Short mmCIF file of N, CA and C in Angstrom, two decimals:
data_model
loop_
_atom_site.label_atom_id
_atom_site.label_comp_id
_atom_site.label_asym_id
_atom_site.label_seq_id
_atom_site.Cartn_x
_atom_site.Cartn_y
_atom_site.Cartn_z
N MET A 751 -8.78 20.44 15.66
CA MET A 751 -6.97 20.01 15.13
C MET A 751 -6.94 20.47 16.82
N PRO A 752 -5.54 19.18 16.97
CA PRO A 752 -5.40 19.34 18.52
C PRO A 752 -4.40 20.55 18.78
N TYR A 753 -4.07 21.09 20.31
CA TYR A 753 -3.79 22.19 20.60
C TYR A 753 -1.78 21.78 20.78
N ASP A 754 -1.17 22.25 20.22
CA ASP A 754 -0.12 22.71 20.03
C ASP A 754 0.94 23.57 21.15
N ALA A 755 1.41 23.08 21.51
CA ALA A 755 1.56 23.98 22.76
C ALA A 755 2.76 25.10 21.86
N MET A 756 3.77 24.04 21.46
CA MET A 756 5.03 24.23 21.39
C MET A 756 3.99 24.96 20.40
N ARG A 757 4.49 24.76 18.86
CA ARG A 757 3.87 25.74 18.28
C ARG A 757 3.32 26.77 18.38
N HIS A 758 2.50 27.08 19.13
CA HIS A 758 1.97 28.64 19.94
C HIS A 758 2.41 29.58 20.50
N PHE A 759 3.45 28.52 21.51
CA PHE A 759 4.95 29.35 22.04
C PHE A 759 5.86 29.55 20.74
N GLY A 760 6.39 29.34 19.30
CA GLY A 760 7.06 30.32 18.54
C GLY A 760 7.88 28.52 18.65
N TYR A 761 7.75 27.92 19.16
CA TYR A 761 9.20 27.36 18.90
C TYR A 761 8.57 25.89 17.02
N SER A 762 9.48 26.11 16.64
CA SER A 762 9.87 25.32 14.96
C SER A 762 10.10 23.24 15.80
N ASP A 763 9.33 22.45 14.94
CA ASP A 763 9.03 21.12 15.29
C ASP A 763 10.44 21.44 15.68
N GLN A 764 11.57 20.57 15.55
CA GLN A 764 12.43 20.93 15.71
C GLN A 764 13.73 21.49 17.19
N GLN A 765 13.33 22.08 17.20
CA GLN A 765 13.65 23.36 18.19
C GLN A 765 13.61 22.69 19.45
N ASN A 766 14.87 22.89 20.07
CA ASN A 766 14.86 21.82 21.88
C ASN A 766 14.84 21.06 21.37
N LEU A 767 13.61 19.50 20.61
CA LEU A 767 13.60 18.21 19.78
C LEU A 767 14.68 17.42 19.72
N MET A 768 15.06 16.21 20.57
CA MET A 768 15.63 15.35 20.93
C MET A 768 15.48 14.40 19.86
N ASN A 769 16.16 14.43 18.73
CA ASN A 769 15.85 13.89 17.94
C ASN A 769 16.33 11.48 18.03
N THR A 770 16.13 10.82 17.54
CA THR A 770 16.66 9.48 18.35
C THR A 770 16.85 9.43 16.78
N ILE A 771 18.60 9.13 15.98
CA ILE A 771 18.51 8.48 15.39
C ILE A 771 19.59 7.43 15.48
N PHE A 772 19.71 6.81 14.11
CA PHE A 772 20.49 4.88 14.24
C PHE A 772 20.98 5.50 12.57
N LEU A 773 22.81 5.40 12.23
CA LEU A 773 23.75 5.71 11.85
C LEU A 773 24.09 3.80 11.47
N GLY A 774 24.67 3.87 9.69
CA GLY A 774 25.03 3.23 9.61
C GLY A 774 26.78 3.47 9.75
N LEU A 775 27.97 2.74 9.25
CA LEU A 775 29.16 3.26 9.16
C LEU A 775 29.61 2.10 8.60
N GLY A 776 30.83 2.74 7.58
CA GLY A 776 31.40 1.41 6.80
C GLY A 776 32.57 1.99 5.98
N THR A 777 33.39 0.80 5.93
CA THR A 777 34.97 1.61 5.45
C THR A 777 35.76 -0.05 4.71
N ASN A 778 36.51 0.05 4.10
CA ASN A 778 36.91 -0.94 3.21
C ASN A 778 38.18 -0.60 2.77
N LEU A 779 38.99 0.80 3.25
CA LEU A 779 40.27 1.73 2.71
C LEU A 779 41.18 1.24 3.51
N GLY A 780 42.54 1.79 3.62
CA GLY A 780 43.24 2.63 4.54
C GLY A 780 42.92 1.97 5.64
N GLU A 781 43.70 1.94 7.08
CA GLU A 781 43.22 2.19 8.12
C GLU A 781 41.49 1.76 8.73
N ARG A 782 40.76 0.95 8.50
CA ARG A 782 40.10 0.85 7.93
C ARG A 782 39.18 0.43 10.39
N GLN A 783 39.78 0.47 11.13
CA GLN A 783 39.30 0.92 12.16
C GLN A 783 39.65 2.06 12.67
N GLN A 784 40.91 2.98 12.90
CA GLN A 784 40.72 4.20 13.00
C GLN A 784 39.86 5.11 11.80
N ASN A 785 39.11 4.70 10.92
CA ASN A 785 38.56 5.29 9.97
C ASN A 785 37.53 5.26 11.05
N LEU A 786 36.56 3.98 11.08
CA LEU A 786 35.11 4.17 12.20
C LEU A 786 35.25 5.15 13.25
N GLN A 787 36.46 5.33 13.79
CA GLN A 787 36.90 5.85 15.33
C GLN A 787 36.49 7.47 15.02
N ARG A 788 37.99 7.48 13.89
CA ARG A 788 37.57 8.90 13.54
C ARG A 788 36.23 9.47 13.42
N ALA A 789 35.62 8.00 12.12
CA ALA A 789 33.90 9.71 12.50
C ALA A 789 32.76 9.27 13.66
N VAL A 790 32.76 7.88 14.26
CA VAL A 790 32.24 8.05 15.63
C VAL A 790 33.03 9.42 16.86
N ASN A 791 33.91 9.88 16.43
CA ASN A 791 34.71 11.08 16.36
C ASN A 791 34.12 12.71 16.05
N GLY A 792 34.39 11.97 15.43
CA GLY A 792 33.21 13.45 14.72
C GLY A 792 32.15 13.75 14.83
N LEU A 793 31.00 12.22 15.20
CA LEU A 793 29.99 13.09 15.20
C LEU A 793 29.72 13.08 16.64
N ALA A 794 30.47 12.41 17.53
CA ALA A 794 29.60 12.81 18.61
C ALA A 794 30.26 14.25 18.99
N ALA A 795 30.36 15.30 18.41
CA ALA A 795 31.31 16.84 18.49
C ALA A 795 29.69 17.42 18.52
N GLY A 796 28.69 16.65 17.40
CA GLY A 796 27.80 17.25 17.34
C GLY A 796 26.37 16.85 17.38
N MET A 797 26.50 15.48 18.48
CA MET A 797 24.87 14.41 18.89
C MET A 797 25.58 13.51 19.92
N THR A 798 24.85 13.09 20.68
CA THR A 798 25.18 12.55 21.77
C THR A 798 24.54 11.26 21.08
N ILE A 799 26.10 10.45 21.67
CA ILE A 799 25.88 8.84 20.58
C ILE A 799 25.64 8.05 22.09
N THR A 800 24.32 7.36 21.97
CA THR A 800 23.29 6.91 23.35
C THR A 800 24.08 5.89 22.81
N ALA A 801 25.26 4.60 22.28
CA ALA A 801 25.68 3.09 21.67
C ALA A 801 25.67 3.10 20.35
N VAL A 802 26.69 1.60 20.67
CA VAL A 802 27.74 1.85 18.82
C VAL A 802 28.01 0.25 19.04
N SER A 803 27.82 -0.65 18.39
CA SER A 803 27.84 -1.88 17.88
C SER A 803 29.05 -2.53 18.10
N GLN A 804 29.30 -3.67 17.83
CA GLN A 804 30.77 -3.82 18.12
C GLN A 804 30.54 -4.25 16.98
N THR A 805 32.51 -4.19 15.80
CA THR A 805 32.96 -3.90 14.87
C THR A 805 32.66 -5.50 13.78
N TYR A 806 32.00 -5.29 12.54
CA TYR A 806 31.93 -6.38 12.07
C TYR A 806 32.74 -5.94 10.43
N GLU A 807 33.28 -7.85 10.08
CA GLU A 807 34.01 -7.70 9.33
C GLU A 807 33.36 -8.07 7.78
N THR A 808 32.93 -7.60 6.57
CA THR A 808 32.13 -8.03 5.86
C THR A 808 32.67 -7.61 4.49
N PRO A 809 31.58 -9.01 3.87
CA PRO A 809 32.38 -9.29 2.61
C PRO A 809 31.65 -7.60 1.36
N PRO A 810 32.21 -7.12 0.30
CA PRO A 810 32.06 -6.30 0.10
C PRO A 810 30.33 -6.76 -0.83
N TRP A 811 29.54 -5.57 -1.31
CA TRP A 811 28.49 -5.84 -1.29
C TRP A 811 28.46 -5.09 -2.59
N GLY A 812 27.36 -5.56 -3.63
CA GLY A 812 27.65 -5.01 -4.73
C GLY A 812 28.36 -5.42 -5.86
N VAL A 813 29.53 -4.86 -5.94
CA VAL A 813 30.69 -4.73 -6.66
C VAL A 813 31.79 -5.77 -5.25
N ASP A 814 31.81 -6.94 -5.53
CA ASP A 814 32.61 -7.87 -5.07
C ASP A 814 34.58 -7.89 -5.57
N GLU A 815 35.40 -7.20 -7.16
CA GLU A 815 36.77 -7.29 -6.71
C GLU A 815 36.46 -6.10 -5.62
N GLN A 816 36.90 -5.55 -4.99
CA GLN A 816 37.20 -5.30 -3.80
C GLN A 816 37.41 -5.97 -2.44
N PRO A 817 37.99 -4.80 -1.21
CA PRO A 817 38.28 -5.22 0.44
C PRO A 817 37.59 -5.57 0.31
N SER A 818 37.63 -6.56 1.39
CA SER A 818 36.59 -7.08 2.51
C SER A 818 36.15 -5.72 3.20
N PHE A 819 35.16 -4.79 4.53
CA PHE A 819 34.49 -4.02 4.89
C PHE A 819 35.01 -4.05 6.63
N PHE A 820 34.79 -2.83 6.35
CA PHE A 820 34.58 -3.06 8.48
C PHE A 820 33.09 -2.28 8.44
N ASN A 821 32.22 -2.79 9.10
CA ASN A 821 31.31 -2.19 9.62
C ASN A 821 30.46 -1.77 10.88
N ILE A 822 30.33 -1.51 11.38
CA ILE A 822 29.51 -0.82 12.54
C ILE A 822 28.01 0.27 12.24
N CYS A 823 27.19 0.31 13.51
CA CYS A 823 26.05 1.20 13.42
C CYS A 823 26.15 1.66 14.67
N LEU A 824 25.43 2.96 14.88
CA LEU A 824 25.45 4.08 16.31
C LEU A 824 24.20 4.24 16.06
N ALA A 825 23.92 4.52 17.34
CA ALA A 825 22.18 5.42 18.14
C ALA A 825 22.49 6.82 18.95
N ALA A 826 22.44 7.43 18.58
CA ALA A 826 22.07 8.56 18.54
C ALA A 826 21.45 10.04 18.70
N GLU A 827 20.86 10.41 19.78
CA GLU A 827 20.05 11.96 19.73
C GLU A 827 20.34 12.85 18.87
N THR A 828 19.94 13.90 18.96
CA THR A 828 20.33 14.98 18.37
C THR A 828 19.21 16.04 17.87
N ASN A 829 19.09 17.70 17.59
CA ASN A 829 17.74 17.37 17.67
C ASN A 829 18.15 18.39 16.65
N GLN A 830 19.27 18.03 15.48
CA GLN A 830 19.56 18.98 14.29
C GLN A 830 18.15 17.80 13.41
N THR A 831 18.26 18.43 11.70
CA THR A 831 17.36 18.34 11.28
C THR A 831 17.50 16.87 10.50
N PRO A 832 16.72 16.31 10.07
CA PRO A 832 17.07 15.44 8.25
C PRO A 832 18.27 15.75 7.87
N PHE A 833 18.23 17.03 7.02
CA PHE A 833 18.65 17.29 6.24
C PHE A 833 20.12 18.04 6.66
N GLU A 834 19.96 19.22 8.19
CA GLU A 834 20.61 19.11 8.91
C GLU A 834 22.11 18.18 8.63
N LEU A 835 21.59 16.65 9.45
CA LEU A 835 22.42 15.37 9.68
C LEU A 835 22.77 15.04 8.97
N LEU A 836 22.71 15.45 7.31
CA LEU A 836 22.75 14.94 5.92
C LEU A 836 23.53 15.37 5.82
N SER A 837 23.49 16.93 5.40
CA SER A 837 25.16 17.74 5.98
C SER A 837 26.36 17.80 6.65
N VAL A 838 26.21 17.82 7.50
CA VAL A 838 27.10 17.30 8.82
C VAL A 838 27.63 15.51 8.12
N VAL A 839 26.53 14.50 7.51
CA VAL A 839 27.51 13.15 7.76
C VAL A 839 28.42 13.78 6.28
N LYS A 840 28.17 14.39 4.96
CA LYS A 840 28.58 14.71 4.03
C LYS A 840 29.90 15.55 4.38
N ASN A 841 29.82 16.22 5.29
CA ASN A 841 31.30 17.22 5.71
C ASN A 841 32.14 16.40 6.28
N LEU A 842 31.05 15.03 7.00
CA LEU A 842 32.79 15.17 7.92
C LEU A 842 33.16 13.86 6.81
N GLU A 843 32.55 12.95 5.45
CA GLU A 843 32.82 11.75 5.70
C GLU A 843 34.08 12.06 3.99
N SER A 844 34.10 14.22 3.63
CA SER A 844 35.43 14.90 3.23
C SER A 844 36.31 14.83 3.90
N GLU A 845 35.42 15.41 5.15
CA GLU A 845 37.21 16.03 6.36
C GLU A 845 37.78 14.37 6.59
N ILE A 846 36.70 12.71 6.48
CA ILE A 846 37.76 11.98 6.99
C ILE A 846 39.06 11.53 5.37
N GLY A 847 38.06 12.39 4.61
CA GLY A 847 39.05 11.73 2.87
C GLY A 847 38.06 10.54 1.98
N ARG A 848 37.13 10.74 2.08
CA ARG A 848 36.67 9.94 1.41
C ARG A 848 36.44 11.42 0.06
N ILE A 849 36.92 10.00 -1.08
CA ILE A 849 36.41 10.37 -2.58
C ILE A 849 35.47 10.25 -3.17
N PRO A 850 34.32 9.96 -4.23
CA PRO A 850 33.30 9.75 -5.20
C PRO A 850 34.26 9.18 -5.55
N THR A 851 33.52 7.96 -6.33
CA THR A 851 34.33 6.54 -7.53
C THR A 851 32.53 6.64 -7.25
N TYR A 852 33.03 5.20 -7.99
CA TYR A 852 31.83 4.14 -8.49
C TYR A 852 31.05 3.82 -7.31
N ARG A 853 29.40 3.97 -8.16
CA ARG A 853 28.33 2.95 -6.61
C ARG A 853 28.63 1.53 -6.39
N TRP A 854 28.94 1.45 -5.34
CA TRP A 854 29.23 0.55 -4.67
C TRP A 854 30.42 0.13 -4.07
N GLY A 855 31.47 1.21 -5.16
CA GLY A 855 32.78 1.54 -4.74
C GLY A 855 33.55 1.18 -3.09
N PRO A 856 34.66 1.47 -3.53
CA PRO A 856 35.84 1.56 -2.50
C PRO A 856 35.52 2.70 -1.66
N ARG A 857 35.31 2.86 -0.12
CA ARG A 857 35.12 3.61 0.51
C ARG A 857 36.12 3.76 1.38
N LEU A 858 36.45 4.86 2.37
CA LEU A 858 37.64 5.39 3.01
C LEU A 858 36.50 5.48 4.48
N ILE A 859 35.62 5.85 4.36
CA ILE A 859 34.48 6.63 4.40
C ILE A 859 32.72 6.17 4.16
N ASP A 860 31.95 5.69 4.40
CA ASP A 860 30.67 6.21 4.26
C ASP A 860 29.55 6.15 6.16
N ILE A 861 28.89 7.03 5.74
CA ILE A 861 27.91 6.82 6.67
C ILE A 861 26.86 6.91 5.87
N ASP A 862 25.57 6.45 6.85
CA ASP A 862 24.91 6.46 6.18
C ASP A 862 23.34 6.08 7.05
N LEU A 863 22.13 7.37 6.82
CA LEU A 863 21.23 7.49 7.84
C LEU A 863 20.49 6.06 7.41
N LEU A 864 20.48 5.53 8.49
CA LEU A 864 19.08 4.71 8.50
C LEU A 864 17.78 5.46 8.89
N PHE A 865 17.75 5.63 10.42
CA PHE A 865 15.95 6.20 10.60
C PHE A 865 16.31 7.68 11.57
N PHE A 866 15.60 8.00 11.30
CA PHE A 866 15.48 9.11 11.85
C PHE A 866 13.55 9.23 12.88
N ASN A 867 14.23 9.19 14.09
CA ASN A 867 13.27 8.91 14.35
C ASN A 867 11.96 7.27 14.36
N SER A 868 11.08 7.68 13.76
CA SER A 868 10.28 6.52 12.99
C SER A 868 10.11 7.38 11.58
N GLU A 869 10.26 8.10 11.50
CA GLU A 869 10.06 9.26 10.41
C GLU A 869 10.21 8.48 8.89
N ILE A 870 9.34 9.21 8.03
CA ILE A 870 9.30 8.16 6.49
C ILE A 870 9.78 9.91 5.77
N ILE A 871 11.28 10.13 4.71
CA ILE A 871 11.36 11.36 4.24
C ILE A 871 11.62 10.84 2.74
N ASP A 872 10.81 10.97 2.17
CA ASP A 872 11.26 10.64 0.35
C ASP A 872 11.11 11.32 -0.10
N ASP A 873 12.83 12.03 -0.75
CA ASP A 873 13.37 12.85 -1.16
C ASP A 873 14.32 12.79 -2.15
N PRO A 874 14.45 13.29 -2.77
CA PRO A 874 15.52 13.71 -4.19
C PRO A 874 16.51 13.27 -3.88
N ASN A 875 16.90 14.15 -2.35
CA ASN A 875 18.51 14.18 -1.09
C ASN A 875 18.72 13.18 -0.75
N LEU A 876 17.17 13.23 0.20
CA LEU A 876 17.43 11.64 1.32
C LEU A 876 16.26 10.85 1.02
N ILE A 877 16.33 9.70 1.72
CA ILE A 877 15.57 9.08 1.66
C ILE A 877 15.76 8.06 3.28
N ILE A 878 15.05 8.39 3.59
CA ILE A 878 15.32 7.59 5.52
C ILE A 878 13.63 6.71 5.62
N PRO A 879 13.70 5.43 5.80
CA PRO A 879 14.67 4.90 6.10
C PRO A 879 15.22 4.27 5.07
N HIS A 880 16.71 3.92 5.22
CA HIS A 880 17.76 4.10 4.28
C HIS A 880 16.76 2.86 3.04
N LEU A 881 16.95 3.43 1.99
CA LEU A 881 16.14 2.39 0.82
C LEU A 881 17.03 0.64 0.79
N HIS A 882 17.89 0.18 1.01
CA HIS A 882 18.39 -1.01 1.43
C HIS A 882 18.66 -1.73 1.58
N LEU A 883 17.79 -0.98 3.50
CA LEU A 883 17.94 -1.46 5.12
C LEU A 883 17.82 -3.41 4.78
N SER A 884 16.24 -3.12 4.49
CA SER A 884 16.28 -4.51 5.20
C SER A 884 16.92 -5.42 4.11
N GLU A 885 17.76 -5.31 2.86
CA GLU A 885 18.39 -6.96 1.80
C GLU A 885 19.71 -6.70 2.11
N ARG A 886 20.40 -5.74 3.92
CA ARG A 886 20.89 -5.00 3.48
C ARG A 886 21.95 -6.45 5.47
N ALA A 887 22.81 -7.71 4.78
CA ALA A 887 22.70 -8.02 6.59
C ALA A 887 23.83 -7.15 7.47
N PHE A 888 24.89 -6.87 6.24
CA PHE A 888 26.50 -5.56 7.09
C PHE A 888 25.50 -4.91 7.71
N VAL A 889 24.31 -4.60 7.61
CA VAL A 889 23.43 -2.95 8.65
C VAL A 889 22.74 -3.64 9.08
N LEU A 890 22.23 -4.88 9.19
CA LEU A 890 21.35 -5.58 10.28
C LEU A 890 22.22 -5.62 10.86
N ALA A 891 23.68 -6.33 11.01
CA ALA A 891 23.81 -7.77 12.33
C ALA A 891 24.83 -6.21 13.18
N PRO A 892 25.16 -5.19 12.54
CA PRO A 892 25.08 -4.60 13.83
C PRO A 892 24.45 -3.61 14.50
N LEU A 893 23.15 -3.50 13.44
CA LEU A 893 22.40 -2.31 13.56
C LEU A 893 21.23 -3.59 14.52
N ALA A 894 21.31 -4.60 14.59
CA ALA A 894 20.33 -6.04 16.03
C ALA A 894 21.22 -5.77 16.92
N GLU A 895 22.24 -5.80 17.49
CA GLU A 895 22.82 -6.06 18.74
C GLU A 895 22.39 -4.40 19.19
N ILE A 896 21.58 -2.64 18.60
CA ILE A 896 21.94 -1.81 19.68
C ILE A 896 20.57 -1.72 19.16
N ALA A 897 19.71 -2.39 18.53
CA ALA A 897 18.30 -1.87 18.31
C ALA A 897 17.90 -3.09 17.73
N PRO A 898 17.27 -3.61 18.35
CA PRO A 898 16.93 -4.82 17.84
C PRO A 898 15.75 -5.55 17.50
N ASP A 899 14.48 -4.46 18.29
CA ASP A 899 13.30 -4.32 18.31
C ASP A 899 13.07 -2.85 17.84
N PHE A 900 13.71 -2.15 17.61
CA PHE A 900 13.54 -0.72 17.08
C PHE A 900 12.76 -1.71 15.18
N VAL A 901 11.10 -0.82 15.79
CA VAL A 901 10.30 -1.30 13.68
C VAL A 901 10.59 -0.14 12.49
N HIS A 902 10.91 -1.23 12.11
CA HIS A 902 11.22 -0.20 10.42
C HIS A 902 9.59 0.22 10.18
N PRO A 903 10.13 2.05 10.29
CA PRO A 903 8.13 2.64 9.96
C PRO A 903 7.35 2.05 8.18
N ARG A 904 8.32 1.78 7.28
CA ARG A 904 7.56 0.40 6.16
C ARG A 904 7.28 -0.98 5.98
N THR A 905 8.15 -1.84 7.01
CA THR A 905 7.99 -2.86 6.69
C THR A 905 7.19 -2.89 8.29
N GLY A 906 7.33 -2.44 8.94
CA GLY A 906 6.30 -3.15 10.46
C GLY A 906 7.17 -4.43 10.50
N LYS A 907 8.31 -4.38 10.55
CA LYS A 907 9.09 -5.20 11.25
C LYS A 907 9.97 -4.65 11.76
N SER A 908 10.53 -5.75 12.83
CA SER A 908 11.31 -5.39 13.85
C SER A 908 13.32 -5.54 13.34
N ILE A 909 13.98 -4.79 13.75
CA ILE A 909 15.20 -4.92 13.30
C ILE A 909 15.77 -6.71 12.85
N LYS A 910 15.27 -7.40 14.18
CA LYS A 910 15.49 -8.42 14.54
C LYS A 910 15.26 -9.23 13.88
N VAL A 911 14.14 -9.39 12.93
CA VAL A 911 13.44 -9.95 12.59
C VAL A 911 13.32 -10.19 10.60
N MET A 912 14.14 -8.52 10.73
CA MET A 912 14.30 -8.19 9.40
C MET A 912 15.83 -9.34 8.97
N LEU A 913 16.85 -8.48 10.61
CA LEU A 913 18.24 -9.67 10.32
C LEU A 913 17.87 -11.29 10.25
N ASN A 914 16.22 -11.94 10.50
CA ASN A 914 17.10 -13.43 10.49
C ASN A 914 16.31 -13.69 8.86
N GLU A 915 15.41 -12.77 8.67
CA GLU A 915 15.24 -12.71 7.22
C GLU A 915 15.92 -12.64 6.13
N VAL A 916 17.78 -12.45 6.34
CA VAL A 916 18.56 -11.59 5.16
C VAL A 916 19.94 -13.68 5.09
N ASP A 917 20.37 -13.48 4.35
CA ASP A 917 21.33 -14.48 4.13
C ASP A 917 22.52 -13.78 4.82
N LYS A 918 23.58 -13.71 5.46
CA LYS A 918 24.65 -13.71 6.16
C LYS A 918 25.53 -14.51 5.94
N PRO A 919 25.93 -14.36 4.54
CA PRO A 919 27.04 -15.14 4.11
C PRO A 919 28.47 -14.46 4.84
N GLY A 920 29.20 -15.19 5.71
CA GLY A 920 30.91 -13.53 5.66
C GLY A 920 30.61 -12.88 5.95
N ILE A 921 29.26 -12.57 7.29
CA ILE A 921 29.27 -12.30 8.42
C ILE A 921 29.97 -11.77 9.58
N ARG A 922 30.76 -11.51 9.92
CA ARG A 922 31.38 -12.20 11.06
C ARG A 922 31.83 -10.94 12.39
N PRO A 923 31.48 -11.33 13.35
CA PRO A 923 32.12 -9.84 14.47
C PRO A 923 33.36 -10.55 14.81
N LEU A 924 34.16 -8.75 15.27
CA LEU A 924 35.38 -9.03 15.70
C LEU A 924 35.22 -8.32 16.86
N PRO A 925 35.45 -9.23 17.08
CA PRO A 925 34.98 -8.48 19.52
C PRO A 925 36.50 -7.53 19.25
N ASN A 926 37.65 -8.38 19.52
CA ASN A 926 39.06 -7.13 19.69
C ASN A 926 38.84 -5.65 18.42
N MET A 927 38.12 -5.70 18.26
CA MET A 927 38.14 -4.64 17.58
C MET A 927 36.15 -2.90 18.11
N THR A 928 37.44 -2.90 19.28
CA THR A 928 35.74 -1.92 19.67
C THR A 928 35.95 -0.22 19.00
N ILE A 929 34.59 0.06 18.72
CA ILE A 929 35.37 1.75 19.08
C ILE A 929 34.58 2.09 20.38
N THR A 930 35.50 3.19 20.32
CA THR A 930 34.79 3.96 21.92
C THR A 930 33.78 5.14 21.39
N ILE A 931 33.18 5.10 22.36
CA ILE A 931 33.09 6.83 22.85
C ILE A 931 33.25 7.96 23.05
N PRO A 932 33.40 8.23 22.27
CA PRO A 932 34.76 9.91 22.94
C PRO A 932 33.24 10.26 24.49
N LEU A 933 34.54 11.23 25.42
CA LEU A 933 33.60 11.38 26.21
C LEU A 933 32.69 12.92 25.71
N GLN A 934 31.63 13.04 26.55
CA GLN A 934 30.82 14.15 25.45
C GLN A 934 30.23 15.44 26.30
N ALA A 935 29.96 16.32 26.24
CA ALA A 935 29.99 17.74 27.30
C ALA A 935 27.99 16.79 27.33
#
């Protein structure tokens, strides 16, 4: 077994290590652009956001009879574990006002953990990479802007390749709807 200096000196696997994460954010209720900005502001309080895609307007997925979504993706660095991050995301969704409804239903904000480094996590409470990522152009289009060459650890395909393999009807960028990254300490 190789020598692990971090473990030898008493550090946990996550302590002081920065993890690269990718998140997908979506909203189709209320002031959609403001919902996304509030979510980015809330996330920036606990991580270093390194990139944010432009906003895309996308048709609903799974349940058609609802308003269109605004979607973005962001890249960030954090020293949180995947489960700590999940807790932060769920708390932020609640703070913004998300109320659970039915599967694939309308929502004020939805924040999905897409990737955590290149790890694969299969837990009843958390699956990373996001289970349906490779089928969803509404996630792949903004993600391809900020991480086109990132390789999905299950499929072995880059984001750019996966985007080229899915249908993209109704997905359109909104260049005048920008999300800003708040100043970070």
